[in-house]
Short mmCIF file of C-alpha atoms in Angstrom, two decimals:
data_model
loop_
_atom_site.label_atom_id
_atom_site.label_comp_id
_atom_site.label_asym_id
_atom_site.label_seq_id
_atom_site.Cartn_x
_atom_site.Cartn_y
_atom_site.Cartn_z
CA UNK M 776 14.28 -8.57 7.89
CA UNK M 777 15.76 -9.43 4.66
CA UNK M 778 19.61 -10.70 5.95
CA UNK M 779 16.91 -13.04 7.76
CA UNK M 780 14.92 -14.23 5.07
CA UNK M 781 11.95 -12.52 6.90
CA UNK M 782 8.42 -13.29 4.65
CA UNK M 783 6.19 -12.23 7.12
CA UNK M 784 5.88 -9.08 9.31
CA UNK M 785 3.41 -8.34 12.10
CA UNK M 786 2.99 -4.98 13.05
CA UNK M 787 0.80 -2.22 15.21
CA UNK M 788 -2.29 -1.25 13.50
CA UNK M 789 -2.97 1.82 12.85
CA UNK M 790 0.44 3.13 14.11
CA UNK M 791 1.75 6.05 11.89
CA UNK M 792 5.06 4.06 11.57
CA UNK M 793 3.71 0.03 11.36
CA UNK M 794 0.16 0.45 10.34
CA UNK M 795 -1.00 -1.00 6.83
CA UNK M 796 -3.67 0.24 4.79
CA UNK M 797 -5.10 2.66 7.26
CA UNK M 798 -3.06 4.69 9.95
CA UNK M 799 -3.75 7.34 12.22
CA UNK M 800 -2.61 11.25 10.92
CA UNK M 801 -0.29 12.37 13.07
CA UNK M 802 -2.99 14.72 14.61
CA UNK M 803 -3.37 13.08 17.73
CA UNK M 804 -7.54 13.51 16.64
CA UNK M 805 -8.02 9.95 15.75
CA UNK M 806 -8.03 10.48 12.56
CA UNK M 807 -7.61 7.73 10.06
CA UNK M 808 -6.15 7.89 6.20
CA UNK M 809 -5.79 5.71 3.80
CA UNK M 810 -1.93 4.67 3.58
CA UNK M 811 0.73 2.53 5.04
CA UNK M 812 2.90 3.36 7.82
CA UNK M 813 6.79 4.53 7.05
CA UNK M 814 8.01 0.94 8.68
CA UNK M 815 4.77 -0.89 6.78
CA UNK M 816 5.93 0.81 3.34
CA UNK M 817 9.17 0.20 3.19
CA UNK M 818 9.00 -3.79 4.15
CA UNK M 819 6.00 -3.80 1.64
CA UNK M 820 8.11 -2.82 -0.87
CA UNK M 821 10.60 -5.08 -0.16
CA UNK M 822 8.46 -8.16 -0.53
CA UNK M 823 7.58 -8.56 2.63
CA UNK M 824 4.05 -9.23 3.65
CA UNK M 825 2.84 -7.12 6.28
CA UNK M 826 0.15 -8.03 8.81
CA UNK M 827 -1.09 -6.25 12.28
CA UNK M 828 -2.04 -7.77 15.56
CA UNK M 829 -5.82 -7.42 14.16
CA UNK M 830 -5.03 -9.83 11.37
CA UNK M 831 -3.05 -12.80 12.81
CA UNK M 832 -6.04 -15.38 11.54
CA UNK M 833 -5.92 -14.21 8.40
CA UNK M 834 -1.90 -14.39 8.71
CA UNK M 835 -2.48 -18.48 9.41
CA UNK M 836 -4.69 -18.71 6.24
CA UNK M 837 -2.29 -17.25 4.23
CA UNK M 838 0.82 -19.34 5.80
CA UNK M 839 -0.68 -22.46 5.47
#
């Protein structure tokens, strides 16, 4: 993402591994917590801004 310049990410929400902000525990109960997921986190910290599939309006806001 970043030898591309990338300054937006879409992602799966509540995925374990794309989620952001809440994601599913890994206990297969549908069980949410309160984090990013491992793919989320790490392009987060990077600078990249990370939205999922739920928040692609809010995505356009922000782009525009």
């Amino acid at each position: 993402a970043k030898e591309f310049s990338c300054k937006y990410a879409i992602l799966k929400a509540r995925s374990p591994s794309c989620g952001s902000n809440k994601i599913y525990d890994g206990s297969f109960s549908g069980n949410l917590t309160d984090r990013d997921g491992v793919c989320a986190e790490l392009l987060i910290k990077n600078g990249i801004k990370v939205y999922t599939e739920e928040e692609i309006d809010q995505l356009i806001k922000d782009f525009s």
